[in-house]
């Protein structure tokens, strides 16, 4: 990938492209995302998890749905017990639940396997919904960050981030560390909470970047040494470009040889969502690619 040849947004379609994640392979990049079509948010047939392949973020090929209809929000693809595993969620039908699919080749994916259903019953998750899974491996332990909602009515919803981990190779037995209160709650800058977590290690500590706020969405970060205890919240300032002039969120971060890369969902003045890229030397300060 030659960053100097790229301009934002790097990828756009007639469909709304949301919730991106990237898996860097030896021959290029698998870009997973939520495909939202037809501008009717509440119909499951308008949602699917999709994937495309690119070698350079200029040309994209084999764009296709890899889930059935009624699914969204792909998280980090990880390697687990000899297979690739992709977490995502059912959406928008109630109850909204976490699931994952397995693959041996990053192309053919299994039917969804539902997991961590007990997170729906957390006392702070009053809406009994679980969305936005993010997987992080730490040796033989698998961490999952997820989002619940503290009110039943979406118009007044506050999204909150929770955490669980498992040492079970079958991913059936989970320990939730955020039973009594969420990891990330509401704050003055975001009274409606947080969602869409991405987590990476910069060689010294873990950094979590997430979408802060729902109506006035922007990016924030916290840091940790153990993936359980987090601190030092800060806001990530990003200049305005036309493809994200309304709001932006759903970050995903990965490492290139000489920098960190972030792919980001942006919403323009017409409420259309596309995907753009940012770069960073340290994982905290981010620079948008120039706009096309």
Coordinates of C-alpha atoms in Angstrom, one line a residue:
X1 CA 0.0 0.0 0.0
X2 CA 1.4 3.4 -1.1
X3 CA -0.2 5.9 1.3
X4 CA 0.9 8.8 -0.8
X5 CA -1.4 7.6 -3.7
X6 CA -4.5 7.5 -1.5
X7 CA -7.2 10.1 -0.9
X8 CA -10.3 10.1 1.4
X9 CA -12.8 8.6 1.3
X10 CA -10.9 5.5 0.2
X11 CA -14.0 3.6 -0.5
X12 CA -17.6 4.5 -1.2
X13 CA -20.6 2.8 -2.7
X14 CA -24.3 3.5 -3.3
X15 CA -24.9 1.4 -0.1
X16 CA -24.0 2.9 3.2
X17 CA -20.7 1.4 4.4
X18 CA -20.4 1.2 8.2
X19 CA -18.4 -0.4 11.0
X20 CA -15.2 -1.3 9.2
X21 CA -12.5 -3.8 10.3
X22 CA -9.3 -4.9 8.4
X23 CA -7.4 -8.1 8.4
X24 CA -3.9 -7.7 6.9
X25 CA -2.9 -10.8 5.0
X26 CA 0.3 -11.7 3.1
X27 CA -1.1 -10.6 -0.2
X28 CA -3.4 -7.7 0.8
X29 CA -6.2 -6.6 3.0
X30 CA -9.6 -8.1 3.8
X31 CA -12.0 -5.3 4.6
X32 CA -15.1 -6.3 6.6
X33 CA -18.0 -3.9 7.1
X34 CA -21.7 -3.5 7.7
X35 CA -23.7 -3.0 4.5
X36 CA -26.7 -0.9 5.1
X37 CA -29.1 -0.5 2.2
X38 CA -32.4 1.2 1.3
X39 CA -32.5 3.7 4.1
X40 CA -34.8 1.8 6.4
X41 CA -32.9 1.2 9.6
X42 CA -35.4 -1.1 11.2
X43 CA -35.7 -3.8 8.5
X44 CA -33.2 -6.7 9.0
X45 CA -33.1 -7.4 5.2
X46 CA -31.3 -4.0 4.8
X47 CA -28.4 -5.2 7.0
X48 CA -25.6 -7.7 6.4
X49 CA -21.9 -8.2 7.2
X50 CA -19.9 -7.9 4.0
X51 CA -16.3 -8.3 2.9
X52 CA -14.1 -7.0 0.0
X53 CA -10.4 -7.6 -0.8
X54 CA -7.9 -4.9 -1.7
X55 CA -4.1 -4.8 -2.3
X56 CA -3.8 -1.1 -2.3
X57 CA -7.0 0.6 -1.0
X58 CA -7.5 1.8 -4.6
X59 CA -8.9 -1.2 -6.3
X60 CA -11.4 -3.4 -4.4
X61 CA -12.5 -6.9 -5.6
X62 CA -14.9 -9.7 -4.7
X63 CA -17.2 -7.5 -2.7
X64 CA -19.9 -9.7 -1.2
X65 CA -22.1 -10.4 1.8
X66 CA -20.6 -13.1 4.1
X67 CA -23.5 -13.3 6.5
X68 CA -27.2 -13.6 6.0
X69 CA -29.5 -10.6 6.3
X70 CA -30.1 -9.1 9.7
X71 CA -26.4 -9.0 10.9
X72 CA -24.0 -6.1 11.4
X73 CA -20.9 -4.7 13.1
X74 CA -17.9 -7.0 12.3
X75 CA -15.1 -6.8 14.8
X76 CA -11.5 -8.0 14.8
X77 CA -10.7 -11.1 12.9
X78 CA -8.4 -13.3 15.0
X79 CA -6.8 -16.7 14.7
X80 CA -8.0 -19.2 17.2
X81 CA -7.3 -22.9 17.4
X82 CA -6.2 -23.1 13.8
X83 CA -9.2 -21.1 12.3
X84 CA -10.1 -17.5 11.7
X85 CA -12.9 -16.2 13.8
X86 CA -15.0 -13.0 13.1
X87 CA -17.3 -11.6 15.8
X88 CA -20.4 -9.6 14.8
X89 CA -24.0 -9.2 16.0
X90 CA -27.6 -9.8 15.0
X91 CA -29.3 -6.6 14.0
X92 CA -31.8 -4.9 14.2
X93 CA -34.3 -7.6 15.4
X94 CA -34.7 -7.9 19.1
X95 CA -33.0 -9.4 21.0
X96 CA -29.8 -8.1 19.5
X97 CA -27.1 -10.7 20.3
X98 CA -23.4 -11.3 19.8
X99 CA -22.2 -14.1 17.4
X100 CA -19.1 -15.2 15.5
X101 CA -18.3 -17.1 12.3
X102 CA -15.4 -19.4 11.6
X103 CA -13.3 -19.7 8.4
X104 CA -10.2 -21.6 7.2
X105 CA -9.4 -19.3 4.3
X106 CA -10.9 -15.8 5.1
X107 CA -13.3 -16.3 2.2
X108 CA -15.8 -19.0 3.3
X109 CA -17.5 -18.3 6.6
X110 CA -19.7 -20.5 8.8
X111 CA -23.2 -19.8 10.0
X112 CA -23.3 -17.6 13.1
X113 CA -22.6 -19.1 16.5
X114 CA -24.1 -17.0 19.3
X115 CA -22.1 -16.4 22.5
X116 CA -22.0 -14.4 25.7
X117 CA -25.7 -14.3 25.9
X118 CA -25.5 -13.6 29.7
X119 CA -24.3 -10.1 29.0
X120 CA -27.9 -9.2 28.1
X121 CA -28.9 -9.7 31.7
X122 CA -26.3 -7.2 33.3
X123 CA -28.0 -4.8 35.6
X124 CA -26.8 -1.7 33.7
X125 CA -27.9 -3.2 30.4
X126 CA -31.6 -2.4 30.8
X127 CA -32.4 -2.8 27.1
X128 CA -31.2 -6.4 27.2
X129 CA -29.2 -5.9 24.0
X130 CA -25.5 -6.6 23.2
X131 CA -23.8 -5.1 20.2
X132 CA -20.4 -4.2 18.7
X133 CA -18.1 -7.1 19.8
X134 CA -14.3 -6.6 19.7
X135 CA -11.9 -9.6 20.2
X136 CA -8.4 -9.2 21.6
X137 CA -6.1 -12.2 22.1
X138 CA -3.6 -12.3 25.0
X139 CA -1.8 -15.6 24.9
X140 CA -4.4 -18.3 25.3
X141 CA -6.9 -15.9 26.7
X142 CA -9.5 -14.2 24.6
X143 CA -11.0 -10.8 25.6
X144 CA -14.3 -9.5 24.3
X145 CA -15.4 -5.9 24.6
X146 CA -19.0 -5.3 23.9
X147 CA -21.7 -2.6 24.2
X148 CA -25.0 -2.6 26.1
X149 CA -27.7 0.0 26.5
X150 CA -29.1 1.4 29.8
X151 CA -32.6 2.4 28.6
X152 CA -35.3 0.5 26.8
X153 CA -36.3 3.4 24.5
X154 CA -33.7 4.0 21.8
X155 CA -34.5 7.7 21.6
X156 CA -33.1 8.2 25.1
X157 CA -30.5 5.4 24.9
X158 CA -27.1 5.5 26.5
X159 CA -24.6 3.0 25.1
X160 CA -22.1 1.6 27.6
X161 CA -19.0 -0.6 27.1
X162 CA -18.5 -3.9 28.9
X163 CA -15.8 -6.5 29.1
X164 CA -15.5 -10.2 29.4
X165 CA -12.7 -12.8 28.9
X166 CA -12.5 -16.6 28.4
X167 CA -9.8 -19.3 28.7
X168 CA -12.3 -21.8 27.2
X169 CA -11.2 -23.0 23.7
X170 CA -14.9 -23.5 22.8
X171 CA -15.8 -19.9 23.8
X172 CA -18.7 -21.0 26.0
X173 CA -17.6 -20.1 29.5
X174 CA -17.0 -16.4 30.0
X175 CA -16.0 -14.2 33.0
X176 CA -17.6 -10.8 32.8
X177 CA -15.5 -8.2 34.7
X178 CA -18.1 -5.4 34.3
X179 CA -21.0 -6.9 36.1
X180 CA -21.7 -4.1 38.6
X181 CA -20.9 -1.2 36.3
X182 CA -19.7 -0.7 32.7
X183 CA -16.1 -0.1 31.7
X184 CA -17.1 3.1 29.8
X185 CA -20.2 5.1 30.8
X186 CA -21.6 8.5 30.0
X187 CA -19.5 11.6 30.5
X188 CA -20.0 15.3 30.1
X189 CA -18.8 15.3 26.5
X190 CA -21.0 12.3 25.7
X191 CA -24.1 11.9 27.9
X192 CA -25.3 9.2 25.6
X193 CA -22.2 7.0 26.1
X194 CA -19.9 5.1 23.8
X195 CA -19.7 2.3 21.3
X196 CA -17.5 0.8 18.5
X197 CA -14.3 -0.1 20.3
X198 CA -10.9 -0.9 18.7
X199 CA -8.0 -2.1 20.8
X200 CA -4.3 -2.5 20.0
X201 CA -0.9 -2.6 21.8
X202 CA 1.8 0.0 21.0
X203 CA 4.6 -2.1 22.6
X204 CA 4.2 -0.4 25.9
X205 CA 0.5 -0.5 26.7
X206 CA -2.9 -1.2 25.3
X207 CA -4.8 1.6 23.7
X208 CA -8.5 1.6 23.2
X209 CA -10.1 4.0 20.7
X210 CA -13.8 4.2 20.6
X211 CA -16.8 6.2 19.3
X212 CA -17.8 8.7 22.0
X213 CA -21.3 9.9 21.9
X214 CA -24.2 8.9 19.6
X215 CA -25.7 12.2 18.5
X216 CA -22.4 14.2 18.5
X217 CA -20.1 11.4 17.8
X218 CA -16.4 11.7 17.8
X219 CA -13.3 9.7 19.0
X220 CA -11.8 9.2 22.4
X221 CA -9.2 6.9 23.9
X222 CA -8.2 5.2 27.2
X223 CA -5.1 3.1 28.0
X224 CA -4.4 -0.1 30.0
X225 CA -1.6 -2.5 30.9
X226 CA -3.8 -5.5 31.5
X227 CA -6.9 -5.1 29.3
X228 CA -9.0 -4.9 32.5
X229 CA -8.1 -1.7 34.3
X230 CA -8.3 1.4 32.1
X231 CA -7.4 5.1 32.6
X232 CA -6.3 8.4 31.1
X233 CA -9.2 9.2 28.9
X234 CA -8.6 11.8 26.1
X235 CA -10.4 13.1 23.1
X236 CA -8.9 12.5 19.6
X237 CA -9.3 15.7 17.5
X238 CA -9.8 15.2 13.8
X239 CA -10.2 18.0 11.2
X240 CA -13.3 18.2 9.1
X241 CA -13.5 16.7 5.6
X242 CA -16.7 16.6 3.5
X243 CA -17.2 12.8 3.8
X244 CA -17.4 13.1 7.6
X245 CA -18.9 16.5 8.0
X246 CA -21.9 15.3 10.1
X247 CA -20.2 12.8 12.4
X248 CA -17.7 10.0 12.4
X249 CA -17.0 6.9 14.4
X250 CA -16.5 3.1 14.3
X251 CA -12.6 3.2 14.2
X252 CA -10.4 0.2 13.5
X253 CA -6.6 0.3 13.9
X254 CA -3.8 -1.9 12.6
X255 CA 0.0 -1.6 12.2
X256 CA 1.9 -1.0 9.0
X257 CA 5.7 -1.1 8.9
X258 CA 6.3 2.6 9.6
X259 CA 3.0 3.8 11.1
X260 CA -0.4 3.0 12.6
X261 CA -3.4 3.0 10.3
X262 CA -7.0 3.7 11.2
X263 CA -10.0 3.1 9.0
X264 CA -13.0 5.3 10.0
X265 CA -16.6 5.6 9.1
X266 CA -17.7 9.1 8.1
X267 CA -21.2 10.5 7.6
X268 CA -21.6 13.4 5.1
X269 CA -24.3 16.1 4.9
X270 CA -26.6 13.8 3.0
X271 CA -26.4 11.1 5.8
X272 CA -24.4 8.8 3.5
X273 CA -21.6 6.8 5.1
X274 CA -18.2 6.0 3.5
X275 CA -14.8 4.9 4.7
X276 CA -11.6 6.9 5.0
X277 CA -8.0 6.4 6.4
X278 CA -5.8 8.1 9.0
X279 CA -2.2 7.6 10.0
X280 CA -0.4 8.0 13.3
X281 CA 3.2 7.6 14.6
X282 CA 2.1 6.8 18.2
X283 CA -1.5 5.7 18.2
X284 CA -2.7 8.9 19.9
X285 CA -2.3 11.7 17.4
X286 CA -4.0 11.0 14.1
X287 CA -3.8 12.6 10.6
X288 CA -6.4 12.3 7.9
X289 CA -5.2 11.4 4.4
X290 CA -5.9 14.3 2.0
X291 CA -9.4 14.5 0.6
X292 CA -9.9 13.7 -3.1

